Amino acid sequence: MGSQPPASRTALEPLATLDPAALAGVPASSPLTVRAAALSAHLLYLGTGGGKLLLFSLQDPSNPEFLRLLPIGATLPVSAILPLPSVARLLVLADGLLLLADPLLSRPVRRLGSLRNVAAVAARRASADPGSPSCSIAVSVGKKLLRVDLTLQDGDELDVQTREIAAVEGVKALAWVDDSVFVATATGYSLFSSTAAQGVDIFTLPESSGRPRVRPLSGGDEVMLLVDNVGVVVDRFGQPVGSSLVFNTTPDCIAEVFPYVIVAGDSKVDVYRRRNGAHLQTIPVARTGQGVLIVASDDDGIGTELVVIATAYKVFCYRKVSAVEQIKASLRRKNYKEAISLLEEFETDGEISKDMISFVHAQLGFLLFFDLRFEDAVNHFLLSETMQPSEIFPFIMRDPNRWSDLVPRKRYWGLHPPPKPLEEVIDDGLVTVQQALFLRKAGVDTVVDEDFLSNPPSRADLLELAIRNIIRYLCASRVKNLSSLEMEGVDTFLMYLYRALDLVDDMEKLASSQNSCVVDELESLLDDSGHLRTLAFLYGSKGMCSKALAIWRILARNYSAGLWKDQSENGSCGTSVDKRSEEIAAIEAAKILKTSSDEDLVLEHLGWVADIDQELAIAVLTSEMRENQLSPEKVVAAVDTEKVVIHQRYLQWLIEDQGCDDPHYHTSYALSLAKSAIEAVHMESKYRGKGDREIDSDAQFIYLLREKLQLFLQASDLYDPEDVLDVIAESELWLEKAILYRKMGQENIVLQILALKLEDSEAAEQYCAEIGRDDAYIQLLGLYLDPQNGKEPMFTAAVRLLHNHGESLDPMQVLERLSPDMPLQLASDTILRMLRARVHHHRQGQIVHNLSRATNLDARLTRLEERSRHVQLTDESICDSCRARLGTKLFVMYPDDSVVCYRCYRNQQGDSTSGRGRSLRKDVIFKQSWLVSR
């Protein structure tokens, strides 16, 4: 065998070379010429032109072992060998005869029937039960295409059944897949059904075409038909599928080792990828003597890793290089593009497992990482489903550390050094780049990336690029199902890397969200670097509220004093920025305080939050997010007395939302509102000198404040009205006073305020209606006509009162209240109408009284008539309830004329149901004669 030139890819690798004659001990005077070869279950069969069969064991492919030589006849040159493992036979085509031998060539061969002049033979490749002790072969004899069924019987005997499929002449080659028998002739290819004996032409061949060949492909559904140097792939129905394979030469022989098609011819063997026909490898073969080049593989799928190439006197054993080995070879040469292409190819062909795909991606990632191609490296890390985030940890922190035991001791294929800190990786990589530059100048080729050589990056740029890509990998790892310890490492190292690049927004986002960062590893680091906001967020997310609030308090003070510039503002300064940063500190503190049930902690920090934003302080006190509410007593005591709004809003929430019924808090709330209302009213005196818009704003504020006070005074019955009256006694809050006196039951004072102070006649009359007594109206009338304290009588209001309610009042009391000074024309009409109404009401009463007496008398008379009504019974009369004859029994008659015996009546007493089942309570009886007619 000649020397093999370097190939871009090695799909088959040599294992051993056989000299059949020498191994079989055949003398040189009787040389062996190999004409046929076959593989089956690590057994190699060779057929010679001198009528001999040789058997070799390839159990150890690198050291073939000769087993046996079986002569079949000096005049019977072997042209084909077909292993039939299902029936434990070897089918041999020799000089037109079909011979059967046992798999170990231990017995003489026997003829298969009386068939002669056999042109071609093919075993059926079907999806039948592989354990079935039977097989079928197609045989071309003369002008006939025959089907031969072989069944293994007890005692190692064969049952042979033969029948004709079709009449076909000039057959050169056969293939049988499932029910389809493919027939190749000099003129073209045809397809016959092995059961229905129906044939159809697939396509014809031009006259200049070479010898036709047909080859079943693995999988059992496809067949390759050879047209010169083109392999056309068709399905079992003869329809083209996929793409055709174009060979470099016209093949003498075709074999297959999935996913490769191997063709022999023109002193070489070529390997092609079956899926796309890509040429992968050429194996030159130095031939001596005559004969074609033979290539054989195991068609039954057992030991499909082996391929045999045979010349007339030599046999070469090859093994398919595994997908893993091919990829590994590319990685050793640092040909990453080829390795990625191979990985995609083997993944498509199903030649590599899912776990191995992940393994290769991780290996690629590490190689690229040490070659300083960080972005590509992380891309492959992310494609690996089995790589653990802890494998990245050594790049970030030097061992030993908290997570050292998590790092798996994987060496992969030993193609890269162990992980080490990023700075060392970059320094070593830059040294390699410098060495490559020197070698390049000396004319030596290197495997260093061309981009690095043409434009060497700086160490700082590489470090930033590496960190950003590790950040990308760790961020993607956060969504994986990791152990708690590994998740701690991911988040903690992520914070390390954010801090290294001063990515403040990302640091704060991570710290403020749910995270697994280890505070002990980060607090001194963040404190020393001045990332206090991040540290505060981190404390808060870990429930370390006291520490978090202490930092927010410090930040708020520093902002207000101008001693701290918010890093998120990119160094900008100014009052507006400081104020906004101060508010942000208070907002973040309030978020913690809203959920905290620690009273001392909340009240400790409430003051400075209130100094910045009182609304935030109110939200803290009234938050319902905490498990246990704060003690109202402690809250009220802690709130600054000058923070009136906070005090009022808290008490309002306590009373209205929490349903507090403590009189003390009701009174405190009322007193606070009253004092605020007095102060607001006092401010009215300062309206002079203000613009109309300011006046409107102040008036609106006073109105809303007094409205809140009035509504509370009306709604609550738990405050002490006397305490509130003491506060507003000297003020002009008359309506509030009226509400308080009403609570105290001081009706006269309430009427005085409504009628005389507020001059609200409608409200006064409404209050009288609520009292519900006529003397209240008389009292109000007296106030109108004699207001006292030098106030003029309110005749108009008095007339209005008499007009609205005079008809229901006692005329004598009204006349007694009338003032001699009241003009008669104002009251005459009203008094006259009142008197008329009085007379009218009296007469109406008399009419109603007399009508009632008449009705009562008529009803009594009707009842008497009903009770004295007679009924006639006969001997046939029966009880309407029990249906028994009444005879001389006592009986009872109901208003609906039903009659029952006295016994049934006694049983039904209290039921109010007549003998006919009528409910006299629900279904009332009414008779026309019962109407009042007198």
mmCIF file with all atom_site columns, N, CA and C in Angstrom, residues 8-10 13 319 321-336 338-343 346 352 356 359-361 363-364 367 411-416:
data_model
loop_
_atom_site.group_PDB
_atom_site.id
_atom_site.type_symbol
_atom_site.label_atom_id
_atom_site.label_alt_id
_atom_site.label_comp_id
_atom_site.label_asym_id
_atom_site.label_entity_id
_atom_site.label_seq_id
_atom_site.pdbx_PDB_ins_code
_atom_site.Cartn_x
_atom_site.Cartn_y
_atom_site.Cartn_z
_atom_site.occupancy
_atom_site.B_iso_or_equiv
_atom_site.pdbx_formal_charge
_atom_site.auth_seq_id
_atom_site.auth_comp_id
_atom_site.auth_asym_id
_atom_site.auth_atom_id
_atom_site.pdbx_PDB_model_num
ATOM 1   N N  . SER A 1 8   ? -7.432  16.605 4.566  1.00 0.00 ? 8   SER A N  1
ATOM 2   C CA . SER A 1 8   ? -8.041  17.624 5.405  1.00 0.00 ? 8   SER A CA 1
ATOM 3   C C  . SER A 1 8   ? -8.880  17.001 6.512  1.00 0.00 ? 8   SER A C  1
ATOM 4   N N  . ARG A 1 9   ? -9.264  15.758 6.314  1.00 0.00 ? 9   ARG A N  1
ATOM 5   C CA . ARG A 1 9   ? -10.085 15.093 7.310  1.00 0.00 ? 9   ARG A CA 1
ATOM 6   C C  . ARG A 1 9   ? -9.875  13.588 7.218  1.00 0.00 ? 9   ARG A C  1
ATOM 7   N N  . THR A 1 10  ? -9.793  12.940 8.360  1.00 0.00 ? 10  THR A N  1
ATOM 8   C CA . THR A 1 10  ? -9.599  11.501 8.384  1.00 0.00 ? 10  THR A CA 1
ATOM 9   C C  . THR A 1 10  ? -10.861 10.852 8.914  1.00 0.00 ? 10  THR A C  1
ATOM 10  N N  . GLU A 1 13  ? -9.407  5.303  9.400  1.00 0.00 ? 13  GLU A N  1
ATOM 11  C CA . GLU A 1 13  ? -8.008  5.183  9.763  1.00 0.00 ? 13  GLU A CA 1
ATOM 12  C C  . GLU A 1 13  ? -7.576  3.715  9.634  1.00 0.00 ? 13  GLU A C  1
ATOM 13  N N  . ARG A 1 319 ? -10.815 1.358  10.129 1.00 0.00 ? 319 ARG A N  1
ATOM 14  C CA . ARG A 1 319 ? -11.846 1.606  11.132 1.00 0.00 ? 319 ARG A CA 1
ATOM 15  C C  . ARG A 1 319 ? -12.385 3.026  10.976 1.00 0.00 ? 319 ARG A C  1
ATOM 16  N N  . VAL A 1 321 ? -13.299 6.437  12.017 1.00 0.00 ? 321 VAL A N  1
ATOM 17  C CA . VAL A 1 321 ? -12.887 7.312  13.117 1.00 0.00 ? 321 VAL A CA 1
ATOM 18  C C  . VAL A 1 321 ? -14.152 7.889  13.742 1.00 0.00 ? 321 VAL A C  1
ATOM 19  N N  . SER A 1 322 ? -14.279 7.763  15.041 1.00 0.00 ? 322 SER A N  1
ATOM 20  C CA . SER A 1 322 ? -15.498 8.218  15.711 1.00 0.00 ? 322 SER A CA 1
ATOM 21  C C  . SER A 1 322 ? -15.640 9.733  15.603 1.00 0.00 ? 322 SER A C  1
ATOM 22  N N  . ALA A 1 323 ? -16.863 10.188 15.800 1.00 0.00 ? 323 ALA A N  1
ATOM 23  C CA . ALA A 1 323 ? -17.127 11.625 15.754 1.00 0.00 ? 323 ALA A CA 1
ATOM 24  C C  . ALA A 1 323 ? -16.282 12.363 16.778 1.00 0.00 ? 323 ALA A C  1
ATOM 25  N N  . VAL A 1 324 ? -16.175 11.778 17.968 1.00 0.00 ? 324 VAL A N  1
ATOM 26  C CA . VAL A 1 324 ? -15.405 12.423 19.031 1.00 0.00 ? 324 VAL A CA 1
ATOM 27  C C  . VAL A 1 324 ? -13.945 12.549 18.643 1.00 0.00 ? 324 VAL A C  1
ATOM 28  N N  . GLU A 1 325 ? -13.370 11.487 18.062 1.00 0.00 ? 325 GLU A N  1
ATOM 29  C CA . GLU A 1 325 ? -11.963 11.527 17.682 1.00 0.00 ? 325 GLU A CA 1
ATOM 30  C C  . GLU A 1 325 ? -11.712 12.548 16.581 1.00 0.00 ? 325 GLU A C  1
ATOM 31  N N  . GLN A 1 326 ? -12.623 12.635 15.640 1.00 0.00 ? 326 GLN A N  1
ATOM 32  C CA . GLN A 1 326 ? -12.440 13.619 14.560 1.00 0.00 ? 326 GLN A CA 1
ATOM 33  C C  . GLN A 1 326 ? -12.484 15.044 15.107 1.00 0.00 ? 326 GLN A C  1
ATOM 34  N N  . ILE A 1 327 ? -13.436 15.290 15.992 1.00 0.00 ? 327 ILE A N  1
ATOM 35  C CA . ILE A 1 327 ? -13.526 16.632 16.579 1.00 0.00 ? 327 ILE A CA 1
ATOM 36  C C  . ILE A 1 327 ? -12.293 16.926 17.419 1.00 0.00 ? 327 ILE A C  1
ATOM 37  N N  . LYS A 1 328 ? -11.849 15.922 18.181 1.00 0.00 ? 328 LYS A N  1
ATOM 38  C CA . LYS A 1 328 ? -10.673 16.109 19.025 1.00 0.00 ? 328 LYS A CA 1
ATOM 39  C C  . LYS A 1 328 ? -9.443  16.435 18.182 1.00 0.00 ? 328 LYS A C  1
ATOM 40  N N  . ALA A 1 329 ? -9.322  15.763 17.049 1.00 0.00 ? 329 ALA A N  1
ATOM 41  C CA . ALA A 1 329 ? -8.174  16.027 16.169 1.00 0.00 ? 329 ALA A CA 1
ATOM 42  C C  . ALA A 1 329 ? -8.197  17.463 15.661 1.00 0.00 ? 329 ALA A C  1
ATOM 43  N N  . SER A 1 330 ? -9.380  17.957 15.315 1.00 0.00 ? 330 SER A N  1
ATOM 44  C CA . SER A 1 330 ? -9.482  19.352 14.851 1.00 0.00 ? 330 SER A CA 1
ATOM 45  C C  . SER A 1 330 ? -9.128  20.317 15.962 1.00 0.00 ? 330 SER A C  1
ATOM 46  N N  . LEU A 1 331 ? -9.553  20.013 17.172 1.00 0.00 ? 331 LEU A N  1
ATOM 47  C CA . LEU A 1 331 ? -9.243  20.911 18.289 1.00 0.00 ? 331 LEU A CA 1
ATOM 48  C C  . LEU A 1 331 ? -7.752  20.904 18.611 1.00 0.00 ? 331 LEU A C  1
ATOM 49  N N  . ARG A 1 332 ? -7.104  19.742 18.462 1.00 0.00 ? 332 ARG A N  1
ATOM 50  C CA . ARG A 1 332 ? -5.660  19.698 18.709 1.00 0.00 ? 332 ARG A CA 1
ATOM 51  C C  . ARG A 1 332 ? -4.926  20.615 17.743 1.00 0.00 ? 332 ARG A C  1
ATOM 52  N N  . ARG A 1 333 ? -5.437  20.686 16.514 1.00 0.00 ? 333 ARG A N  1
ATOM 53  C CA . ARG A 1 333 ? -4.819  21.573 15.517 1.00 0.00 ? 333 ARG A CA 1
ATOM 54  C C  . ARG A 1 333 ? -5.315  23.013 15.666 1.00 0.00 ? 333 ARG A C  1
ATOM 55  N N  . LYS A 1 334 ? -6.222  23.241 16.671 1.00 0.00 ? 334 LYS A N  1
ATOM 56  C CA . LYS A 1 334 ? -6.837  24.547 16.894 1.00 0.00 ? 334 LYS A CA 1
ATOM 57  C C  . LYS A 1 334 ? -7.577  25.045 15.654 1.00 0.00 ? 334 LYS A C  1
ATOM 58  N N  . ASN A 1 335 ? -8.078  24.087 14.915 1.00 0.00 ? 335 ASN A N  1
ATOM 59  C CA . ASN A 1 335 ? -8.919  24.426 13.770 1.00 0.00 ? 335 ASN A CA 1
ATOM 60  C C  . ASN A 1 335 ? -10.361 24.454 14.279 1.00 0.00 ? 335 ASN A C  1
ATOM 61  N N  . TYR A 1 336 ? -10.719 25.565 14.906 1.00 0.00 ? 336 TYR A N  1
ATOM 62  C CA . TYR A 1 336 ? -12.011 25.649 15.578 1.00 0.00 ? 336 TYR A CA 1
ATOM 63  C C  . TYR A 1 336 ? -13.173 25.642 14.589 1.00 0.00 ? 336 TYR A C  1
ATOM 64  N N  . GLU A 1 338 ? -13.363 24.080 11.752 1.00 0.00 ? 338 GLU A N  1
ATOM 65  C CA . GLU A 1 338 ? -13.590 22.706 11.323 1.00 0.00 ? 338 GLU A CA 1
ATOM 66  C C  . GLU A 1 338 ? -14.252 21.903 12.438 1.00 0.00 ? 338 GLU A C  1
ATOM 67  N N  . ALA A 1 339 ? -13.822 22.122 13.666 1.00 0.00 ? 339 ALA A N  1
ATOM 68  C CA . ALA A 1 339 ? -14.416 21.387 14.792 1.00 0.00 ? 339 ALA A CA 1
ATOM 69  C C  . ALA A 1 339 ? -15.901 21.723 14.937 1.00 0.00 ? 339 ALA A C  1
ATOM 70  N N  . ILE A 1 340 ? -16.234 22.992 14.781 1.00 0.00 ? 340 ILE A N  1
ATOM 71  C CA . ILE A 1 340 ? -17.643 23.397 14.883 1.00 0.00 ? 340 ILE A CA 1
ATOM 72  C C  . ILE A 1 340 ? -18.446 22.805 13.734 1.00 0.00 ? 340 ILE A C  1
ATOM 73  N N  . SER A 1 341 ? -17.852 22.808 12.545 1.00 0.00 ? 341 SER A N  1
ATOM 74  C CA . SER A 1 341 ? -18.535 22.222 11.386 1.00 0.00 ? 341 SER A CA 1
ATOM 75  C C  . SER A 1 341 ? -18.773 20.726 11.587 1.00 0.00 ? 341 SER A C  1
ATOM 76  N N  . LEU A 1 342 ? -17.758 20.031 12.116 1.00 0.00 ? 342 LEU A N  1
ATOM 77  C CA . LEU A 1 342 ? -17.915 18.598 12.393 1.00 0.00 ? 342 LEU A CA 1
ATOM 78  C C  . LEU A 1 342 ? -18.996 18.355 13.442 1.00 0.00 ? 342 LEU A C  1
ATOM 79  N N  . LEU A 1 343 ? -19.002 19.184 14.470 1.00 0.00 ? 343 LEU A N  1
ATOM 80  C CA . LEU A 1 343 ? -19.997 19.023 15.522 1.00 0.00 ? 343 LEU A CA 1
ATOM 81  C C  . LEU A 1 343 ? -21.408 19.169 14.956 1.00 0.00 ? 343 LEU A C  1
ATOM 82  N N  . PHE A 1 346 ? -22.142 16.001 12.724 1.00 0.00 ? 346 PHE A N  1
ATOM 83  C CA . PHE A 1 346 ? -22.432 14.775 13.475 1.00 0.00 ? 346 PHE A CA 1
ATOM 84  C C  . PHE A 1 346 ? -23.743 14.900 14.250 1.00 0.00 ? 346 PHE A C  1
ATOM 85  N N  . ILE A 1 352 ? -23.615 11.658 17.400 1.00 0.00 ? 352 ILE A N  1
ATOM 86  C CA . ILE A 1 352 ? -23.025 12.111 18.653 1.00 0.00 ? 352 ILE A CA 1
ATOM 87  C C  . ILE A 1 352 ? -24.146 12.359 19.642 1.00 0.00 ? 352 ILE A C  1
ATOM 88  N N  . MET A 1 356 ? -22.468 14.529 24.791 1.00 0.00 ? 356 MET A N  1
ATOM 89  C CA . MET A 1 356 ? -21.175 14.775 24.164 1.00 0.00 ? 356 MET A CA 1
ATOM 90  C C  . MET A 1 356 ? -21.174 16.117 23.433 1.00 0.00 ? 356 MET A C  1
ATOM 91  N N  . PHE A 1 359 ? -20.465 18.544 26.017 1.00 0.00 ? 359 PHE A N  1
ATOM 92  C CA . PHE A 1 359 ? -19.065 18.388 26.404 1.00 0.00 ? 359 PHE A CA 1
ATOM 93  C C  . PHE A 1 359 ? -18.154 19.113 25.410 1.00 0.00 ? 359 PHE A C  1
ATOM 94  N N  . VAL A 1 360 ? -18.406 18.912 24.114 1.00 0.00 ? 360 VAL A N  1
ATOM 95  C CA . VAL A 1 360 ? -17.561 19.527 23.083 1.00 0.00 ? 360 VAL A CA 1
ATOM 96  C C  . VAL A 1 360 ? -17.685 21.048 23.129 1.00 0.00 ? 360 VAL A C  1
ATOM 97  N N  . HIS A 1 361 ? -18.912 21.541 23.326 1.00 0.00 ? 361 HIS A N  1
ATOM 98  C CA . HIS A 1 361 ? -19.078 23.001 23.407 1.00 0.00 ? 361 HIS A CA 1
ATOM 99  C C  . HIS A 1 361 ? -18.279 23.571 24.578 1.00 0.00 ? 361 HIS A C  1
ATOM 100 N N  . GLN A 1 363 ? -15.571 22.207 25.928 1.00 0.00 ? 363 GLN A N  1
ATOM 101 C CA . GLN A 1 363 ? -14.153 22.110 25.577 1.00 0.00 ? 363 GLN A CA 1
ATOM 102 C C  . GLN A 1 363 ? -13.747 23.220 24.603 1.00 0.00 ? 363 GLN A C  1
ATOM 103 N N  . LEU A 1 364 ? -14.593 23.463 23.616 1.00 0.00 ? 364 LEU A N  1
ATOM 104 C CA . LEU A 1 364 ? -14.333 24.560 22.682 1.00 0.00 ? 364 LEU A CA 1
ATOM 105 C C  . LEU A 1 364 ? -14.254 25.889 23.426 1.00 0.00 ? 364 LEU A C  1
ATOM 106 N N  . LEU A 1 367 ? -10.904 26.282 25.270 1.00 0.00 ? 367 LEU A N  1
ATOM 107 C CA . LEU A 1 367 ? -9.800  26.529 24.340 1.00 0.00 ? 367 LEU A CA 1
ATOM 108 C C  . LEU A 1 367 ? -9.848  27.961 23.818 1.00 0.00 ? 367 LEU A C  1
ATOM 109 N N  . ARG A 1 411 ? -10.979 17.547 33.344 1.00 0.00 ? 411 ARG A N  1
ATOM 110 C CA . ARG A 1 411 ? -9.845  17.886 32.487 1.00 0.00 ? 411 ARG A CA 1
ATOM 111 C C  . ARG A 1 411 ? -10.238 17.846 31.022 1.00 0.00 ? 411 ARG A C  1
ATOM 112 N N  . TYR A 1 412 ? -11.485 17.482 30.792 1.00 0.00 ? 412 TYR A N  1
ATOM 113 C CA . TYR A 1 412 ? -11.944 17.375 29.407 1.00 0.00 ? 412 TYR A CA 1
ATOM 114 C C  . TYR A 1 412 ? -10.968 16.480 28.640 1.00 0.00 ? 412 TYR A C  1
ATOM 115 N N  . TRP A 1 413 ? -10.456 16.950 27.510 1.00 0.00 ? 413 TRP A N  1
ATOM 116 C CA . TRP A 1 413 ? -9.525  16.121 26.732 1.00 0.00 ? 413 TRP A CA 1
ATOM 117 C C  . TRP A 1 413 ? -8.073  16.525 26.968 1.00 0.00 ? 413 TRP A C  1
ATOM 118 N N  . GLY A 1 414 ? -7.849  17.306 28.020 1.00 0.00 ? 414 GLY A N  1
ATOM 119 C CA . GLY A 1 414 ? -6.489  17.727 28.334 1.00 0.00 ? 414 GLY A CA 1
ATOM 120 C C  . GLY A 1 414 ? -5.897  18.667 27.306 1.00 0.00 ? 414 GLY A C  1
ATOM 121 N N  . LEU A 1 415 ? -6.759  19.426 26.627 1.00 0.00 ? 415 LEU A N  1
ATOM 122 C CA . LEU A 1 415 ? -6.278  20.306 25.553 1.00 0.00 ? 415 LEU A CA 1
ATOM 123 C C  . LEU A 1 415 ? -6.037  21.730 26.036 1.00 0.00 ? 415 LEU A C  1
ATOM 124 N N  . HIS A 1 416 ? -6.406  22.038 27.271 1.00 0.00 ? 416 HIS A N  1
ATOM 125 C CA . HIS A 1 416 ? -6.198  23.401 27.777 1.00 0.00 ? 416 HIS A CA 1
ATOM 126 C C  . HIS A 1 416 ? -5.678  23.310 29.213 1.00 0.00 ? 416 HIS A C  1
#
